[in-house]
Each structure stands twice: as structure tokens, then as C-alpha cells.
CSV table of C-alpha atoms in Angstrom, one decimal:
chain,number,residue,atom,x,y,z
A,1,UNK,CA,-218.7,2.5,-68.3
A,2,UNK,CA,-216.9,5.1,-70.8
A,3,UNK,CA,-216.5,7.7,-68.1
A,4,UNK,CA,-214.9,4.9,-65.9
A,5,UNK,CA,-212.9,3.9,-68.6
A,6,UNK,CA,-211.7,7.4,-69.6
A,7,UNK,CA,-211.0,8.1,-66.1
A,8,UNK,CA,-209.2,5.4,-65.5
A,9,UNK,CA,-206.8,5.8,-68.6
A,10,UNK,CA,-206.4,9.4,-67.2
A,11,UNK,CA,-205.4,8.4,-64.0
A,12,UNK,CA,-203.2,5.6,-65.4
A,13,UNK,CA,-201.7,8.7,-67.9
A,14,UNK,CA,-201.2,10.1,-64.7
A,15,UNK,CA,-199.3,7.8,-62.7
A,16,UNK,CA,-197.1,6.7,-65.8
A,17,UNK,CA,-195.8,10.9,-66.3
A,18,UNK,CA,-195.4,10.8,-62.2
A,19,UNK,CA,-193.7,7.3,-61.9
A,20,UNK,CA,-190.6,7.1,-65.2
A,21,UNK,CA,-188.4,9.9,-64.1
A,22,UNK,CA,-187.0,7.4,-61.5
A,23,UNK,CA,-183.2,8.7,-63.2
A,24,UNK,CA,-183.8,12.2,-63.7
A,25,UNK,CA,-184.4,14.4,-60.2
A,26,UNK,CA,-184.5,17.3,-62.3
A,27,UNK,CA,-187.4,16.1,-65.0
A,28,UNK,CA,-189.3,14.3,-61.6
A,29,UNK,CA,-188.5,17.8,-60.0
A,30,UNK,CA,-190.9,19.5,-63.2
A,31,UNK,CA,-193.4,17.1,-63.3
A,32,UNK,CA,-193.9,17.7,-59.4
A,33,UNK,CA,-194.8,21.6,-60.4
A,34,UNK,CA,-197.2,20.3,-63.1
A,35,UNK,CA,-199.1,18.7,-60.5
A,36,UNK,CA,-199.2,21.8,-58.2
A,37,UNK,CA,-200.2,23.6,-61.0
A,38,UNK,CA,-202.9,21.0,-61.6
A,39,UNK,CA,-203.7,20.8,-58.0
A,40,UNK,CA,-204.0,24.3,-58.0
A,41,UNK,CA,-206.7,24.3,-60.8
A,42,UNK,CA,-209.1,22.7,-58.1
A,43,UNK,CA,-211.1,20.8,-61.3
A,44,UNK,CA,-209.0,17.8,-61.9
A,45,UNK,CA,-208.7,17.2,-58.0
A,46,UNK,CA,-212.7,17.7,-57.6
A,47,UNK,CA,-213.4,15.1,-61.0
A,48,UNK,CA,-210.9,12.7,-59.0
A,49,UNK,CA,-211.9,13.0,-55.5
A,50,UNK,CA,-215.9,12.1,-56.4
A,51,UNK,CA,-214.6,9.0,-58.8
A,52,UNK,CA,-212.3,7.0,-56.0
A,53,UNK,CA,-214.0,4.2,-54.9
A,54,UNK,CA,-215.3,4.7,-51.3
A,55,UNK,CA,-214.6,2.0,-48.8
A,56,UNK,CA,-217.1,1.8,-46.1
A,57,UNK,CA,-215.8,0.7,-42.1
A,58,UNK,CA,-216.7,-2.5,-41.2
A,59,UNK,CA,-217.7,-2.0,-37.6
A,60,UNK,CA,-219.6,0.8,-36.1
A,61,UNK,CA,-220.3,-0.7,-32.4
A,62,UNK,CA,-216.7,0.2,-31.4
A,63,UNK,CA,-216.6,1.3,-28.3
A,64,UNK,CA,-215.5,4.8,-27.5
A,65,UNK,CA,-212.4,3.8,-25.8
A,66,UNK,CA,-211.0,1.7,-28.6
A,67,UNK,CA,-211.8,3.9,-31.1
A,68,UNK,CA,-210.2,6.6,-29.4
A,69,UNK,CA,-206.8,4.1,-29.2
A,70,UNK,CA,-207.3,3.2,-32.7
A,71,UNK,CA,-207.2,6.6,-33.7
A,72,UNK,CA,-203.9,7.5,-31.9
A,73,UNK,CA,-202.7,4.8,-33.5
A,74,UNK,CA,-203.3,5.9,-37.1
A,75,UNK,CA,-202.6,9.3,-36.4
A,76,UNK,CA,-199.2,8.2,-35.2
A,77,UNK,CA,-198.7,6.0,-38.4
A,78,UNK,CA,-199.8,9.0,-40.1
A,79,UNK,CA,-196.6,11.1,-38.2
A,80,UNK,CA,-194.5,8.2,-39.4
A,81,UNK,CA,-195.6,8.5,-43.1
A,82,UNK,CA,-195.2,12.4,-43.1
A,83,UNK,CA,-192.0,12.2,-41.4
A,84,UNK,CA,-190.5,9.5,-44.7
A,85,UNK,CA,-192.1,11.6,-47.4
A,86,UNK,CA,-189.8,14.7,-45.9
A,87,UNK,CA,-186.9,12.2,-45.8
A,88,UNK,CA,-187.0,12.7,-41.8
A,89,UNK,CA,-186.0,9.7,-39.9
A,90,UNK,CA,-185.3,11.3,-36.8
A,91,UNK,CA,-189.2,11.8,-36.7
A,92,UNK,CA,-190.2,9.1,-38.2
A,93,UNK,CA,-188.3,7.4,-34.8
A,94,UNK,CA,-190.6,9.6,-32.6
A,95,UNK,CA,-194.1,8.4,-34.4
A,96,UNK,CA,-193.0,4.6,-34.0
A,97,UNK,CA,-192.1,5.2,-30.4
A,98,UNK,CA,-195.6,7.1,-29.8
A,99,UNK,CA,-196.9,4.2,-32.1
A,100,UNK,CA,-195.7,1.9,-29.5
A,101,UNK,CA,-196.5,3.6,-26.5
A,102,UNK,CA,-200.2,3.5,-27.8
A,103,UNK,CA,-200.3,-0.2,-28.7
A,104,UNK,CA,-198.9,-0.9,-25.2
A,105,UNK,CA,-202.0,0.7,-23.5
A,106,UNK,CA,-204.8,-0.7,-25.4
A,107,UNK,CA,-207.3,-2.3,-23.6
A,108,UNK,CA,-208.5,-4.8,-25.5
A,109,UNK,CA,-211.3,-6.4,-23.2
A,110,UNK,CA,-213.7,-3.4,-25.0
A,111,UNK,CA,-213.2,-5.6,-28.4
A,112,UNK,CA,-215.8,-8.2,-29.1
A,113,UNK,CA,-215.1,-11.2,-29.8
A,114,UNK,CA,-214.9,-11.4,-33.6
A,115,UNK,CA,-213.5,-7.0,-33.4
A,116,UNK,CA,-211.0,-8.2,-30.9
A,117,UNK,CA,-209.5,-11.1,-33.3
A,118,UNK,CA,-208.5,-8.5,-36.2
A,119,UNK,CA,-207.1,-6.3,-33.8
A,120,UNK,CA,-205.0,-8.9,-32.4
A,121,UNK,CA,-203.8,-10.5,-36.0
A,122,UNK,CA,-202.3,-6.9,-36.4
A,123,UNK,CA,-201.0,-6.2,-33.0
A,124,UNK,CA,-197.7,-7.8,-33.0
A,125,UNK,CA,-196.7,-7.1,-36.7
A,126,UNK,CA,-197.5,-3.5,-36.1
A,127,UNK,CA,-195.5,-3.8,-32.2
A,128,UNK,CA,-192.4,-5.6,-34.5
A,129,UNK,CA,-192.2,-2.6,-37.2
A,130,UNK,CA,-192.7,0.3,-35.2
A,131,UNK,CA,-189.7,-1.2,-33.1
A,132,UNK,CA,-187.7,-1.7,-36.1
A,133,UNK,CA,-188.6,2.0,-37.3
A,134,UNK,CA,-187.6,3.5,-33.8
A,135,UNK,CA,-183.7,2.0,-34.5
A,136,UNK,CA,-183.1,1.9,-38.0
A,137,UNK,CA,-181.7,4.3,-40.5
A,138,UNK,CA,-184.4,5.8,-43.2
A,139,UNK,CA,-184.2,3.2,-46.0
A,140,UNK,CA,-184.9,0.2,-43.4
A,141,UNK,CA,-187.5,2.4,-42.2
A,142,UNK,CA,-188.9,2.7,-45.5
A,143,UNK,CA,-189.2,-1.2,-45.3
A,144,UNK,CA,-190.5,-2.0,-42.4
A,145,UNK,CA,-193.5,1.4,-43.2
A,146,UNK,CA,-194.3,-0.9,-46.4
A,147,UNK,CA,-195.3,-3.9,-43.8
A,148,UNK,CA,-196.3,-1.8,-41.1
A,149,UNK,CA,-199.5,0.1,-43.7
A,150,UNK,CA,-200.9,-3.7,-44.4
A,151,UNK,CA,-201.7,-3.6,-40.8
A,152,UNK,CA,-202.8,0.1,-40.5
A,153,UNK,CA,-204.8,-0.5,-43.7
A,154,UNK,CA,-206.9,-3.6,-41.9
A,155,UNK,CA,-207.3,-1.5,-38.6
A,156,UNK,CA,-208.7,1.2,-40.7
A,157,UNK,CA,-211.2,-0.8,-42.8
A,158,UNK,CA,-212.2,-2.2,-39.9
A,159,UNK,CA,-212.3,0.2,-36.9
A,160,UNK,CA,-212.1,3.8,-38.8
A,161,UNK,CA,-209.5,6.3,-38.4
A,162,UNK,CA,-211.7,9.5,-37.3
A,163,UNK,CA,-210.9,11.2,-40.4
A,164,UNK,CA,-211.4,10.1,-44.3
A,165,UNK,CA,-208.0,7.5,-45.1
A,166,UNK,CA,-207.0,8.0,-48.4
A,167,UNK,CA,-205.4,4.3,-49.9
A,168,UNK,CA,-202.2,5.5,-52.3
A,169,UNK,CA,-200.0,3.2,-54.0
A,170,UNK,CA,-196.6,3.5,-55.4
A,171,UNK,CA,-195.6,1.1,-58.5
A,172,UNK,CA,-192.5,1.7,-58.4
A,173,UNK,CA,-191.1,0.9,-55.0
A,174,UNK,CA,-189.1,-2.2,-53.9
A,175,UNK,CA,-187.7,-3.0,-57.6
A,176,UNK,CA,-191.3,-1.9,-59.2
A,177,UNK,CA,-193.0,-4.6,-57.0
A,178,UNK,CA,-194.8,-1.3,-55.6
A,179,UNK,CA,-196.2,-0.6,-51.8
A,180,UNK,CA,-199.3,0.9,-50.5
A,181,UNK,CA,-200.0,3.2,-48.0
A,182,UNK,CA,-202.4,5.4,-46.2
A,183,UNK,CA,-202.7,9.5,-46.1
A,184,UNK,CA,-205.0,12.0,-44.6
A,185,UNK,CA,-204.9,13.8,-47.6
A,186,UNK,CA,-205.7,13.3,-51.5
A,187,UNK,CA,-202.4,14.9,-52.5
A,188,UNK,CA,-199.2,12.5,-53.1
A,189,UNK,CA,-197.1,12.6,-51.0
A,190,UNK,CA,-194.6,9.5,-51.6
A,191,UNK,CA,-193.2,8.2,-48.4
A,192,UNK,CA,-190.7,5.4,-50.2
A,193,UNK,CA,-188.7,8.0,-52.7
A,194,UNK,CA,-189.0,11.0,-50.1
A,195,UNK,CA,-187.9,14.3,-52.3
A,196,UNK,CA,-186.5,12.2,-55.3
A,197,UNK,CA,-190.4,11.3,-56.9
A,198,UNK,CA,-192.8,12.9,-53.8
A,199,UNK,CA,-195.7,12.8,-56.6
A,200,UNK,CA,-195.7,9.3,-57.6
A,201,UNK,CA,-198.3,7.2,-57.1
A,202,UNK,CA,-202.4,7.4,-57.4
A,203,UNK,CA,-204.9,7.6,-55.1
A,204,UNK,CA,-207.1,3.8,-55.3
A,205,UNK,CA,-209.9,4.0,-53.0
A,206,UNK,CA,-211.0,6.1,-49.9
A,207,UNK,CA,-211.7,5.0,-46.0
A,208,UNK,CA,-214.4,6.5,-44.5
């Protein structure tokens, strides 16, 4: 219980450092080569990484062709979120489109029953945002991403991504109501404040 509680002050320390400079670029700027430094160290990321809790995928009788599909789909949320945490819209327009493309050709009599109703309580939420990413300018991208990684985040608990899904979230986003999304990595990579804060936000629990 101590080395829970320690970490989790340490993380919090963490988040707090990465998350106040929201009116400074130039102190957020240093704090972001703190944390290379740190990430560069190799120990704090190791101590991290084997403390996130681990989230285990609910089904693993997918068949191959959906799990295929579901994994294009992630990897094109994935392009999405890269594309916002360069402060790239242009791209993030091609990964909704690709998104889209993808959810048009599922074929969803592979599903089970019971795998086949959390696919399709996602489908047209996930068909809605990518739309609205593929048109807008960055900030209403930003928006609709926020919505858009609720449904990711279910497909992923339930059906896997392929690759370990790291869970981040940002406290700070929307007025400090905060947003969550999903990486590929461990590193912070913020895709809601982009090159103003890239390192805020912690890592809450792993996908695998």
C-alpha cells in the first residue's frame, strides 16, 4: 500500500509540474525537456510502465476478420491522434476518412451476438465524428477526437487493438473538465494542446 501511495503522489507530482504552465509556452516548453531528460533516464519510465494498471480484453473468440477490421480501425484513430498532437489537421482529415472507409466495410455478421451489440453501440458515434473530423478546422477536431476515443476506448477493451493501448488523460482540456485518449506509446503526447503543453497528462491504465 505505501509503494502505491508513493507512486501515486509521484505521478500526481507529475501531472501537476506538466499541467500549470497552461500561460507560459516558454516554462511548458522547459518542463517538456525535463521529461525527455527523464525519459531518457530509462528508470522512471521502467518504475512507471510495471505499476499502470493492466486492463485485460474482454473477448478473445473474435474472429480473424473482425479483428483485422478492428485493428485498422484503431490504427486509423491512432493516425488521427498523432496527426492533433503535431497540430496537423490536414492529416488528421486523411485518418478520419480512412477511419470511415474502414467502418463502411465491416462485416459484421462475424460478431456474435452479445460482441456484435458493443460494436454496434459505437458504430455510428464513431461514423458521426470521423465525418465531423474530415471537415472541420483543428480545434472542432479536437472536439469531436474527445468523443470519438469513448468509442475507440470500448472497441479496444473489448476486441483488442493488436498492439498494447496505452489509456492517457488530460485534466486540463475543455475548461479543466479533462479528456481521455488512447496511444500506442507510454510517452505523452497531448493531442488537445498540440505543441502548447505536448507533455501533459499521465498514463492511467494499459490495454492489452
Amino acid at each position: 500500500m505505501k509503494k502505491i501511495f508513493f507512486v501515486s503522489i509521484a505521478i500526481a507530482s507529475i501531472v501537476l509540474v506538466a499541467c500549470n504552465n497552461s500561460d507560459n509556452n516558454k516554462q511548458a516548453e522547459n518542463h517538456d525537456m525535463d521529461s525527455m531528460k527523464k525519459d531518457s533516464a530509462g528508470q522512471t519510465t521502467s518504475m512507471e510502465e510495471k505499476d499502470i494498471k493492466t486492463v485485460a480484453v474482454a473477448y478473445t473468440n473474435v474472429d480473424p476478420k473482425i479483428a483485422a477490421s478492428i485493428n485498422e480501425i484503431i490504427d486509423h484513430y491512432l493516425h488521427v491522434k498523432n496527426a492533433l498532437a503535431n497540430d496537423n489537421g490536414e492529416e488528421a482529415v486523411k485518418g478520419s476518412k480512412a477511419m470511415s472507409s474502414t467502418l463502411g466495410k465491416i462485416d459484421k455478421s462475424l460478431f456474435t451476438a452479445e460482441q456484435k451489440k458493443i460494436y454496434e453501440e459505437n458504430e455510428e458515434d464513431l461514423k458521426e465524428h470521423a465525418e465531423h473530423i474530415s471537415k472541420s478546422k483543428i480545434e472542432h477536431q479536437r472536439e469531436h477526437f474527445s468523443m470519438m476515443s469513448e468509442d475507440v476506448y470500448a472497441l479496444a477493451k473489448a476486441f483488442g487493438g493488436g498492439k498494447t493501448l496505452y489509456h492517457d488523460h488530460c485534466p486540463m482540456y475543455n475548461n479543466n473538465k479533462g479528456a481521455m485518449w488512447l496511444s500506442e506509446t507510454m510517452e505523452i503526447k497531448n493531442p488537445y494542446m498540440g505543441s502548447k503543453m505536448p507533455k501533459c497528462g499521465k498514463v492511467e491504465e494499459k490495454i492489452q
